[in-house]
Amino acid sequence: MWMKHGRGENRGIWMTFVKKEGAACLFKTEAYTFHLANLVKSGQLLGQQVRENGHGVNLIDFCTGTGCIPLGFFSSLQHSVKNMTVRGVDISPVALRLAQENIARNVELQTLIKPTRNKRLDITTANVFSDSDMQQLAVTRWDILVSNPPYISEDVWHHGRGQLGYSVRKYEPRLALVPANNLPCPSGCNAADVFYARLLDISELLKPTAVLLEIGDEDQALRVLQLYFAHPIAQSSRVEVWRDWPDLEGTEDPEFIVVEESKGEKHQVPVKGDGRIRSVLICRLDEV
């Protein structure tokens, strides 16, 4: 699939042939996106009726950037379901323009079908931290909520710390990687995790069947899981962690990570796949 990644006006790239630091991000985002789509196609996530009846599947991707997740999900399901709405949401006009260009280019190359009324692929403007914007989105039924939000700390952005290459800091927009300092941060929440706290609230509002959140590393996964278990959404859902390649078997024995809440209660969270810890999947209990 062809993707312009935003590192210059004429640097369109094939998603599977990206170079340097951007490659790891795209490969791993691609891996969990297609695994998610495969769970839908197999009926494991939303049930067998998705492929047959008019219900279809609706996915919303917050902080969509250049549209990697919605394009990947749409392309994977475009010939498998009768009805589908896939929407990418971002606050950056530049990112939204690039996402629209990526859709148009892939339609031109025939790697994507042209979106129709029954199979929609939309890129729209919305602010994750705007209650009114989120209320407008709540009018639609969303089956899946996905997000690869800004999650890099100020310290890592300025100093790298072995986690962020120089070329990323030089070429990638800070807005897409580092949460702004003026965002509302709940008490006890790490500043780098502020988007996750907000996305849990949005998930409670939109009530999707599944929520998939990309995270930076294992330490952040533990912090996000602590936010999850302290949130009301934990009472009606289950959670698991995916590694870079969630469809691969990492070990023969079941793997878990232990999450300890502030009040001392401990939870065992299953870990699936191979590679480094990459994302957190939340599924509603009444749908699984």
PDB file of C-alpha atoms in Angstrom:
ATOM      1  CA  MET A   1       0.000   0.000   0.000  1.00  0.00           C
ATOM      2  CA  TRP A   2       1.283   3.465  -0.935  1.00  0.00           C
ATOM      3  CA  MET A   3       1.667   5.916   1.952  1.00  0.00           C
ATOM      4  CA  LYS A   4       2.979   9.466   2.118  1.00  0.00           C
ATOM      5  CA  HIS A   5       4.426   9.784   5.609  1.00  0.00           C
ATOM      6  CA  GLY A   6       4.872  13.552   5.825  1.00  0.00           C
ATOM      7  CA  ARG A   7       8.667  13.846   5.696  1.00  0.00           C
ATOM      8  CA  GLY A   8       8.583  16.192   2.743  1.00  0.00           C
ATOM      9  CA  GLU A   9       6.240  17.029  -0.074  1.00  0.00           C
ATOM     10  CA  ASN A  10       7.623  14.436  -2.488  1.00  0.00           C
ATOM     11  CA  ARG A  11       8.488  11.576  -0.186  1.00  0.00           C
ATOM     12  CA  GLY A  12       5.627   9.222  -0.809  1.00  0.00           C
ATOM     13  CA  ILE A  13       6.473   5.714   0.348  1.00  0.00           C
ATOM     14  CA  TRP A  14       5.307   2.138   0.078  1.00  0.00           C
ATOM     15  CA  MET A  15       4.126   1.121   3.523  1.00  0.00           C
ATOM     16  CA  THR A  16       6.151  -2.093   3.390  1.00  0.00           C
ATOM     17  CA  PHE A  17       9.381  -0.450   2.272  1.00  0.00           C
ATOM     18  CA  VAL A  18       9.814   2.467   4.658  1.00  0.00           C
ATOM     19  CA  LYS A  19      13.315   3.208   5.910  1.00  0.00           C
ATOM     20  CA  LYS A  20      14.864   4.159   9.246  1.00  0.00           C
ATOM     21  CA  GLU A  21      12.845   4.783  12.410  1.00  0.00           C
ATOM     22  CA  GLY A  22       9.578   5.297  10.578  1.00  0.00           C
ATOM     23  CA  ALA A  23       9.720   1.724   9.331  1.00  0.00           C
ATOM     24  CA  ALA A  24       9.383   0.176  12.772  1.00  0.00           C
ATOM     25  CA  CYS A  25       6.341   2.300  13.540  1.00  0.00           C
ATOM     26  CA  LEU A  26       4.634   1.479  10.251  1.00  0.00           C
ATOM     27  CA  PHE A  27       5.474  -2.220  10.314  1.00  0.00           C
ATOM     28  CA  LYS A  28       4.124  -2.669  13.842  1.00  0.00           C
ATOM     29  CA  THR A  29       1.084  -0.472  13.274  1.00  0.00           C
ATOM     30  CA  GLU A  30       0.407  -2.471  10.118  1.00  0.00           C
ATOM     31  CA  ALA A  31       0.774  -5.751  12.041  1.00  0.00           C
ATOM     32  CA  TYR A  32      -1.795  -4.994  14.733  1.00  0.00           C
ATOM     33  CA  THR A  33      -4.143  -3.288  12.262  1.00  0.00           C
ATOM     34  CA  PHE A  34      -4.313  -6.341  10.024  1.00  0.00           C
ATOM     35  CA  HIS A  35      -4.546  -8.696  13.007  1.00  0.00           C
ATOM     36  CA  LEU A  36      -7.517  -6.656  14.234  1.00  0.00           C
ATOM     37  CA  ALA A  37      -9.116  -6.877  10.788  1.00  0.00           C
ATOM     38  CA  ASN A  38      -8.518 -10.636  10.698  1.00  0.00           C
ATOM     39  CA  LEU A  39     -10.295 -11.021  14.053  1.00  0.00           C
ATOM     40  CA  VAL A  40     -13.276  -9.212  12.536  1.00  0.00           C
ATOM     41  CA  LYS A  41     -13.207 -11.337   9.371  1.00  0.00           C
ATOM     42  CA  SER A  42     -13.032 -14.567  11.362  1.00  0.00           C
ATOM     43  CA  GLY A  43     -15.934 -13.529  13.591  1.00  0.00           C
ATOM     44  CA  GLN A  44     -13.804 -13.770  16.740  1.00  0.00           C
ATOM     45  CA  LEU A  45     -14.227 -10.102  17.592  1.00  0.00           C
ATOM     46  CA  LEU A  46     -17.660  -8.913  16.471  1.00  0.00           C
ATOM     47  CA  GLY A  47     -19.347 -12.202  15.605  1.00  0.00           C
ATOM     48  CA  GLN A  48     -20.148 -13.930  12.319  1.00  0.00           C
ATOM     49  CA  GLN A  49     -23.101 -11.658  11.531  1.00  0.00           C
ATOM     50  CA  VAL A  50     -20.819  -8.743  10.618  1.00  0.00           C
ATOM     51  CA  ARG A  51     -20.010 -10.265   7.241  1.00  0.00           C
ATOM     52  CA  GLU A  52     -23.571 -11.157   6.327  1.00  0.00           C
ATOM     53  CA  ASN A  53     -26.122  -8.670   7.596  1.00  0.00           C
ATOM     54  CA  GLY A  54     -26.614  -4.940   7.225  1.00  0.00           C
ATOM     55  CA  HIS A  55     -25.015  -4.184  10.570  1.00  0.00           C
ATOM     56  CA  GLY A  56     -21.531  -4.132   9.076  1.00  0.00           C
ATOM     57  CA  VAL A  57     -18.589  -2.742  11.026  1.00  0.00           C
ATOM     58  CA  ASN A  58     -17.799   0.822  12.097  1.00  0.00           C
ATOM     59  CA  LEU A  59     -14.271   1.782  13.168  1.00  0.00           C
ATOM     60  CA  ILE A  60     -12.998   5.136  14.386  1.00  0.00           C
ATOM     61  CA  ASP A  61      -9.290   5.960  14.645  1.00  0.00           C
ATOM     62  CA  PHE A  62      -8.319   8.887  16.872  1.00  0.00           C
ATOM     63  CA  CYS A  63      -5.059  10.776  16.207  1.00  0.00           C
ATOM     64  CA  THR A  64      -5.053   9.189  12.758  1.00  0.00           C
ATOM     65  CA  GLY A  65      -2.101  11.172  11.403  1.00  0.00           C
ATOM     66  CA  THR A  66      -1.514  10.261   7.760  1.00  0.00           C
ATOM     67  CA  GLY A  67      -4.183   7.560   7.884  1.00  0.00           C
ATOM     68  CA  CYS A  68      -2.115   4.376   8.180  1.00  0.00           C
ATOM     69  CA  ILE A  69      -4.612   2.605  10.470  1.00  0.00           C
ATOM     70  CA  PRO A  70      -7.894   3.421   8.665  1.00  0.00           C
ATOM     71  CA  LEU A  71      -6.379   2.685   5.251  1.00  0.00           C
ATOM     72  CA  GLY A  72      -4.979  -0.638   6.429  1.00  0.00           C
ATOM     73  CA  PHE A  73      -8.228  -1.684   8.104  1.00  0.00           C
ATOM     74  CA  PHE A  74     -10.384  -0.606   5.153  1.00  0.00           C
ATOM     75  CA  SER A  75      -8.152  -2.357   2.606  1.00  0.00           C
ATOM     76  CA  SER A  76      -8.185  -5.580   4.613  1.00  0.00           C
ATOM     77  CA  LEU A  77     -11.992  -5.692   4.897  1.00  0.00           C
ATOM     78  CA  GLN A  78     -13.047  -4.016   1.643  1.00  0.00           C
ATOM     79  CA  HIS A  79     -13.987  -7.319  -0.038  1.00  0.00           C
ATOM     80  CA  SER A  80     -15.141  -9.145   3.119  1.00  0.00           C
ATOM     81  CA  VAL A  81     -18.067  -7.091   4.446  1.00  0.00           C
ATOM     82  CA  LYS A  82     -21.123  -5.556   2.812  1.00  0.00           C
ATOM     83  CA  ASN A  83     -21.244  -2.444   4.978  1.00  0.00           C
ATOM     84  CA  MET A  84     -18.407  -0.560   6.622  1.00  0.00           C
ATOM     85  CA  THR A  85     -17.626   2.906   7.940  1.00  0.00           C
ATOM     86  CA  VAL A  86     -13.996   3.669   8.738  1.00  0.00           C
ATOM     87  CA  ARG A  87     -13.198   7.149  10.014  1.00  0.00           C
ATOM     88  CA  GLY A  88      -9.855   8.735  10.824  1.00  0.00           C
ATOM     89  CA  VAL A  89      -9.915  11.738  13.150  1.00  0.00           C
ATOM     90  CA  ASP A  90      -7.153  14.270  13.776  1.00  0.00           C
ATOM     91  CA  ILE A  91      -6.667  17.885  14.793  1.00  0.00           C
ATOM     92  CA  SER A  92      -3.792  18.634  12.389  1.00  0.00           C
ATOM     93  CA  PRO A  93      -4.769  20.089   8.979  1.00  0.00           C
ATOM     94  CA  VAL A  94      -1.456  18.890   7.509  1.00  0.00           C
ATOM     95  CA  ALA A  95      -2.017  15.317   8.691  1.00  0.00           C
ATOM     96  CA  LEU A  96      -5.593  15.333   7.416  1.00  0.00           C
ATOM     97  CA  ARG A  97      -4.464  16.557   3.999  1.00  0.00           C
ATOM     98  CA  LEU A  98      -1.834  13.816   3.779  1.00  0.00           C
ATOM     99  CA  ALA A  99      -4.373  11.187   4.838  1.00  0.00           C
ATOM    100  CA  GLN A 100      -6.756  12.329   2.098  1.00  0.00           C
ATOM    101  CA  GLU A 101      -3.907  12.217  -0.418  1.00  0.00           C
ATOM    102  CA  ASN A 102      -3.039   8.690   0.679  1.00  0.00           C
ATOM    103  CA  ILE A 103      -6.628   7.555   0.157  1.00  0.00           C
ATOM    104  CA  ALA A 104      -6.805   9.161  -3.285  1.00  0.00           C
ATOM    105  CA  ARG A 105      -3.447   7.732  -4.341  1.00  0.00           C
ATOM    106  CA  ASN A 106      -4.332   4.189  -3.256  1.00  0.00           C
ATOM    107  CA  VAL A 107      -7.680   4.385  -5.055  1.00  0.00           C
ATOM    108  CA  GLU A 108      -5.765   5.504  -8.150  1.00  0.00           C
ATOM    109  CA  LEU A 109      -3.364   2.569  -7.777  1.00  0.00           C
ATOM    110  CA  GLN A 110      -6.363   0.242  -7.217  1.00  0.00           C
ATOM    111  CA  THR A 111      -5.019  -1.002  -3.883  1.00  0.00           C
ATOM    112  CA  LEU A 112      -8.226   0.458  -2.421  1.00  0.00           C
ATOM    113  CA  ILE A 113     -11.704   0.349  -3.878  1.00  0.00           C
ATOM    114  CA  LYS A 114     -13.301   3.749  -4.269  1.00  0.00           C
ATOM    115  CA  PRO A 115     -15.273   4.399  -1.051  1.00  0.00           C
ATOM    116  CA  THR A 116     -19.055   4.248  -1.491  1.00  0.00           C
ATOM    117  CA  ARG A 117     -22.139   4.971   0.582  1.00  0.00           C
ATOM    118  CA  ASN A 118     -22.049   1.429   1.966  1.00  0.00           C
ATOM    119  CA  LYS A 119     -18.278   1.285   2.345  1.00  0.00           C
ATOM    120  CA  ARG A 120     -17.160   4.632   3.689  1.00  0.00           C
ATOM    121  CA  LEU A 121     -13.639   5.828   4.399  1.00  0.00           C
ATOM    122  CA  ASP A 122     -13.692   9.304   5.946  1.00  0.00           C
ATOM    123  CA  ILE A 123     -11.012  11.617   7.312  1.00  0.00           C
ATOM    124  CA  THR A 124     -12.376  14.370   9.551  1.00  0.00           C
ATOM    125  CA  THR A 125     -11.288  17.086  11.962  1.00  0.00           C
ATOM    126  CA  ALA A 126     -11.977  16.697  15.667  1.00  0.00           C
ATOM    127  CA  ASN A 127     -10.247  17.495  18.944  1.00  0.00           C
ATOM    128  CA  VAL A 128      -9.953  14.507  21.273  1.00  0.00           C
ATOM    129  CA  PHE A 129     -10.157  16.871  24.252  1.00  0.00           C
ATOM    130  CA  SER A 130     -13.297  18.662  23.028  1.00  0.00           C
ATOM    131  CA  ASP A 131     -16.438  17.363  24.742  1.00  0.00           C
ATOM    132  CA  SER A 132     -18.653  18.816  22.013  1.00  0.00           C
ATOM    133  CA  ASP A 133     -16.635  17.117  19.255  1.00  0.00           C
ATOM    134  CA  MET A 134     -16.893  13.792  21.058  1.00  0.00           C
ATOM    135  CA  GLN A 135     -20.633  14.196  21.619  1.00  0.00           C
ATOM    136  CA  GLN A 136     -21.084  14.696  17.883  1.00  0.00           C
ATOM    137  CA  LEU A 137     -19.167  11.483  17.189  1.00  0.00           C
ATOM    138  CA  ALA A 138     -21.327   9.628  19.725  1.00  0.00           C
ATOM    139  CA  VAL A 139     -24.320   9.965  17.378  1.00  0.00           C
ATOM    140  CA  THR A 140     -22.807   7.141  15.295  1.00  0.00           C
ATOM    141  CA  ARG A 141     -22.537   3.565  16.558  1.00  0.00           C
ATOM    142  CA  TRP A 142     -18.852   2.613  16.714  1.00  0.00           C
ATOM    143  CA  ASP A 143     -17.861  -1.041  16.978  1.00  0.00           C
ATOM    144  CA  ILE A 144     -14.116  -0.472  17.243  1.00  0.00           C
ATOM    145  CA  LEU A 145     -12.079   2.438  18.587  1.00  0.00           C
ATOM    146  CA  VAL A 146      -8.382   2.542  17.695  1.00  0.00           C
ATOM    147  CA  SER A 147      -5.700   5.088  18.510  1.00  0.00           C
ATOM    148  CA  ASN A 148      -1.962   5.550  18.165  1.00  0.00           C
ATOM    149  CA  PRO A 149      -1.876   8.796  20.170  1.00  0.00           C
ATOM    150  CA  PRO A 150       1.034  11.051  21.134  1.00  0.00           C
ATOM    151  CA  TYR A 151       2.778   9.155  23.942  1.00  0.00           C
ATOM    152  CA  ILE A 152       6.420  10.280  24.017  1.00  0.00           C
ATOM    153  CA  SER A 153       7.590  12.139  27.119  1.00  0.00           C
ATOM    154  CA  GLU A 154       9.242  15.557  27.036  1.00  0.00           C
ATOM    155  CA  ASP A 155      12.453  13.981  28.315  1.00  0.00           C
ATOM    156  CA  VAL A 156      12.626  11.381  25.534  1.00  0.00           C
ATOM    157  CA  TRP A 157      11.737  13.995  22.905  1.00  0.00           C
ATOM    158  CA  HIS A 158      14.611  16.261  23.940  1.00  0.00           C
ATOM    159  CA  HIS A 159      17.237  13.641  24.821  1.00  0.00           C
ATOM    160  CA  GLY A 160      16.311  10.470  22.942  1.00  0.00           C
ATOM    161  CA  ARG A 161      17.290   8.144  25.807  1.00  0.00           C
ATOM    162  CA  GLY A 162      17.852   5.359  23.304  1.00  0.00           C
ATOM    163  CA  GLN A 163      14.135   5.323  22.470  1.00  0.00           C
ATOM    164  CA  LEU A 164      13.889   8.019  19.797  1.00  0.00           C
ATOM    165  CA  GLY A 165      16.262   8.566  16.883  1.00  0.00           C
ATOM    166  CA  TYR A 166      17.525  11.973  15.800  1.00  0.00           C
ATOM    167  CA  SER A 167      15.819  11.777  12.406  1.00  0.00           C
ATOM    168  CA  VAL A 168      12.436  11.287  14.091  1.00  0.00           C
ATOM    169  CA  ARG A 169      12.936  14.421  16.173  1.00  0.00           C
ATOM    170  CA  LYS A 170      14.160  16.280  13.088  1.00  0.00           C
ATOM    171  CA  TYR A 171      11.456  15.294  10.608  1.00  0.00           C
ATOM    172  CA  GLU A 172       8.372  14.184  12.508  1.00  0.00           C
ATOM    173  CA  PRO A 173       5.916  16.786  13.860  1.00  0.00           C
ATOM    174  CA  ARG A 174       6.098  17.152  17.630  1.00  0.00           C
ATOM    175  CA  LEU A 175       2.289  17.444  17.799  1.00  0.00           C
ATOM    176  CA  ALA A 176       1.955  13.841  16.600  1.00  0.00           C
ATOM    177  CA  LEU A 177       4.393  12.421  19.144  1.00  0.00           C
ATOM    178  CA  VAL A 178       4.416  14.442  22.367  1.00  0.00           C
ATOM    179  CA  PRO A 179       1.310  15.413  24.392  1.00  0.00           C
ATOM    180  CA  ALA A 180       1.022  19.193  24.725  1.00  0.00           C
ATOM    181  CA  ASN A 181       1.799  20.700  28.124  1.00  0.00           C
ATOM    182  CA  ASN A 182      -1.589  22.413  28.406  1.00  0.00           C
ATOM    183  CA  LEU A 183      -3.757  19.273  28.186  1.00  0.00           C
ATOM    184  CA  PRO A 184      -5.913  18.373  31.205  1.00  0.00           C
ATOM    185  CA  CYS A 185      -4.057  15.681  33.133  1.00  0.00           C
ATOM    186  CA  PRO A 186      -5.918  13.665  35.805  1.00  0.00           C
ATOM    187  CA  SER A 187      -4.369  13.439  39.241  1.00  0.00           C
ATOM    188  CA  GLY A 188      -1.686  10.759  39.381  1.00  0.00           C
ATOM    189  CA  CYS A 189      -1.509  10.401  35.595  1.00  0.00           C
ATOM    190  CA  ASN A 190       1.912  10.605  33.944  1.00  0.00           C
ATOM    191  CA  ALA A 191       1.980  13.525  31.494  1.00  0.00           C
ATOM    192  CA  ALA A 192       2.990  11.155  28.678  1.00  0.00           C
ATOM    193  CA  ASP A 193      -0.183   9.107  29.287  1.00  0.00           C
ATOM    194  CA  VAL A 194      -2.743  11.912  29.227  1.00  0.00           C
ATOM    195  CA  PHE A 195      -4.235  10.793  25.895  1.00  0.00           C
ATOM    196  CA  TYR A 196      -4.901   7.310  27.272  1.00  0.00           C
ATOM    197  CA  ALA A 197      -6.817   8.693  30.238  1.00  0.00           C
ATOM    198  CA  ARG A 198      -8.927  10.735  27.834  1.00  0.00           C
ATOM    199  CA  LEU A 199      -9.429   7.840  25.406  1.00  0.00           C
ATOM    200  CA  LEU A 200     -10.758   5.666  28.231  1.00  0.00           C
ATOM    201  CA  ASP A 201     -13.342   8.377  28.941  1.00  0.00           C
ATOM    202  CA  ILE A 202     -14.206   8.553  25.239  1.00  0.00           C
ATOM    203  CA  SER A 203     -14.564   4.769  25.140  1.00  0.00           C
ATOM    204  CA  GLU A 204     -17.045   4.994  27.999  1.00  0.00           C
ATOM    205  CA  LEU A 205     -19.000   7.557  25.959  1.00  0.00           C
ATOM    206  CA  LEU A 206     -18.910   5.818  22.557  1.00  0.00           C
ATOM    207  CA  LYS A 207     -19.228   2.286  23.990  1.00  0.00           C
ATOM    208  CA  PRO A 208     -17.402   0.388  21.232  1.00  0.00           C
ATOM    209  CA  THR A 209     -17.118  -3.384  21.413  1.00  0.00           C
ATOM    210  CA  ALA A 210     -13.320  -3.187  21.203  1.00  0.00           C
ATOM    211  CA  VAL A 211     -10.673  -0.557  21.946  1.00  0.00           C
ATOM    212  CA  LEU A 212      -7.103  -0.935  20.668  1.00  0.00           C
ATOM    213  CA  LEU A 213      -4.466   1.517  21.920  1.00  0.00           C
ATOM    214  CA  GLU A 214      -0.847   1.574  20.770  1.00  0.00           C
ATOM    215  CA  ILE A 215       1.665   2.223  23.548  1.00  0.00           C
ATOM    216  CA  GLY A 216       5.375   3.003  23.628  1.00  0.00           C
ATOM    217  CA  ASP A 217       6.898   0.310  25.819  1.00  0.00           C
ATOM    218  CA  GLU A 218       6.241  -2.073  28.699  1.00  0.00           C
ATOM    219  CA  ASP A 219       6.506   0.627  31.372  1.00  0.00           C
ATOM    220  CA  GLN A 220       3.848   2.681  29.623  1.00  0.00           C
ATOM    221  CA  ALA A 221       1.695  -0.421  29.148  1.00  0.00           C
ATOM    222  CA  LEU A 222       1.735  -0.972  32.907  1.00  0.00           C
ATOM    223  CA  ARG A 223       0.755   2.649  33.546  1.00  0.00           C
ATOM    224  CA  VAL A 224      -2.062   2.498  30.975  1.00  0.00           C
ATOM    225  CA  LEU A 225      -3.327  -0.742  32.511  1.00  0.00           C
ATOM    226  CA  GLN A 226      -3.343   0.939  35.926  1.00  0.00           C
ATOM    227  CA  LEU A 227      -5.470   3.719  34.412  1.00  0.00           C
ATOM    228  CA  TYR A 228      -7.751   1.060  32.921  1.00  0.00           C
ATOM    229  CA  PHE A 229      -8.308  -0.866  36.169  1.00  0.00           C
ATOM    230  CA  ALA A 230      -9.043   2.392  38.015  1.00  0.00           C
ATOM    231  CA  HIS A 231     -11.594   3.412  35.354  1.00  0.00           C
ATOM    232  CA  PRO A 232     -15.308   2.428  35.354  1.00  0.00           C
ATOM    233  CA  ILE A 233     -14.845   0.792  31.937  1.00  0.00           C
ATOM    234  CA  ALA A 234     -12.922  -2.042  33.625  1.00  0.00           C
ATOM    235  CA  GLN A 235     -16.134  -3.225  35.306  1.00  0.00           C
ATOM    236  CA  SER A 236     -17.708  -4.210  31.982  1.00  0.00           C
ATOM    237  CA  SER A 237     -14.713  -5.300  29.899  1.00  0.00           C
ATOM    238  CA  ARG A 238     -11.642  -7.507  29.738  1.00  0.00           C
ATOM    239  CA  VAL A 239      -8.130  -6.494  28.685  1.00  0.00           C
ATOM    240  CA  GLU A 240      -5.101  -8.088  27.051  1.00  0.00           C
ATOM    241  CA  VAL A 241      -1.734  -6.893  25.766  1.00  0.00           C
ATOM    242  CA  TRP A 242      -0.423  -7.445  22.227  1.00  0.00           C
ATOM    243  CA  ARG A 243       3.211  -7.608  21.235  1.00  0.00           C
ATOM    244  CA  ASP A 244       4.549  -6.294  17.898  1.00  0.00           C
ATOM    245  CA  TRP A 245       3.323  -9.356  16.014  1.00  0.00           C
ATOM    246  CA  PRO A 246       0.103 -10.363  17.811  1.00  0.00           C
ATOM    247  CA  ASP A 247      -0.657 -13.239  15.449  1.00  0.00           C
ATOM    248  CA  LEU A 248       2.622 -15.049  16.226  1.00  0.00           C
ATOM    249  CA  GLU A 249       3.185 -17.368  19.156  1.00  0.00           C
ATOM    250  CA  GLY A 250       5.854 -15.939  21.436  1.00  0.00           C
ATOM    251  CA  THR A 251       6.121 -18.771  23.974  1.00  0.00           C
ATOM    252  CA  GLU A 252       4.571 -22.191  24.467  1.00  0.00           C
ATOM    253  CA  ASP A 253       3.178 -21.301  27.890  1.00  0.00           C
ATOM    254  CA  PRO A 254       0.547 -18.581  28.460  1.00  0.00           C
ATOM    255  CA  GLU A 255       2.182 -15.247  29.271  1.00  0.00           C
ATOM    256  CA  PHE A 256       0.895 -12.617  31.691  1.00  0.00           C
ATOM    257  CA  ILE A 257       2.006  -9.317  33.131  1.00  0.00           C
ATOM    258  CA  VAL A 258       1.012  -8.383  36.661  1.00  0.00           C
ATOM    259  CA  VAL A 259      -0.575  -4.984  37.212  1.00  0.00           C
ATOM    260  CA  GLU A 260      -0.824  -3.599  40.725  1.00  0.00           C
ATOM    261  CA  GLU A 261      -3.375  -0.904  41.495  1.00  0.00           C
ATOM    262  CA  SER A 262      -2.639   1.936  43.892  1.00  0.00           C
ATOM    263  CA  LYS A 263      -4.836   0.266  46.520  1.00  0.00           C
ATOM    264  CA  GLY A 264      -2.738  -2.907  46.294  1.00  0.00           C
ATOM    265  CA  GLU A 265      -5.015  -5.167  44.252  1.00  0.00           C
ATOM    266  CA  LYS A 266      -3.172  -7.173  41.583  1.00  0.00           C
ATOM    267  CA  HIS A 267      -4.381  -8.278  38.150  1.00  0.00           C
ATOM    268  CA  GLN A 268      -2.913 -10.789  35.712  1.00  0.00           C
ATOM    269  CA  VAL A 269      -3.227  -9.518  32.136  1.00  0.00           C
ATOM    270  CA  PRO A 270      -2.625 -11.960  29.256  1.00  0.00           C
ATOM    271  CA  VAL A 271       0.080 -11.068  26.737  1.00  0.00           C
ATOM    272  CA  LYS A 272      -0.181 -12.333  23.153  1.00  0.00           C
ATOM    273  CA  GLY A 273       2.199 -12.468  20.213  1.00  0.00           C
ATOM    274  CA  ASP A 274       5.921 -11.994  19.669  1.00  0.00           C
ATOM    275  CA  GLY A 275       8.255  -9.005  19.819  1.00  0.00           C
ATOM    276  CA  ARG A 276       8.044  -6.010  22.122  1.00  0.00           C
ATOM    277  CA  ILE A 277       4.887  -4.975  23.919  1.00  0.00           C
ATOM    278  CA  ARG A 278       3.037  -2.703  21.501  1.00  0.00           C
ATOM    279  CA  SER A 279      -0.696  -2.287  22.218  1.00  0.00           C
ATOM    280  CA  VAL A 280      -3.538  -2.816  24.673  1.00  0.00           C
ATOM    281  CA  LEU A 281      -6.858  -4.382  23.611  1.00  0.00           C
ATOM    282  CA  ILE A 282     -10.031  -3.801  25.640  1.00  0.00           C
ATOM    283  CA  CYS A 283     -13.190  -5.803  24.814  1.00  0.00           C
ATOM    284  CA  ARG A 284     -16.669  -5.385  26.258  1.00  0.00           C
ATOM    285  CA  LEU A 285     -17.742  -8.422  28.258  1.00  0.00           C
ATOM    286  CA  ASP A 286     -21.249  -8.533  26.807  1.00  0.00           C
ATOM    287  CA  GLU A 287     -19.824  -8.892  23.299  1.00  0.00           C
ATOM    288  CA  VAL A 288     -17.064 -11.490  23.740  1.00  0.00           C
TER     289      VAL A 288
END
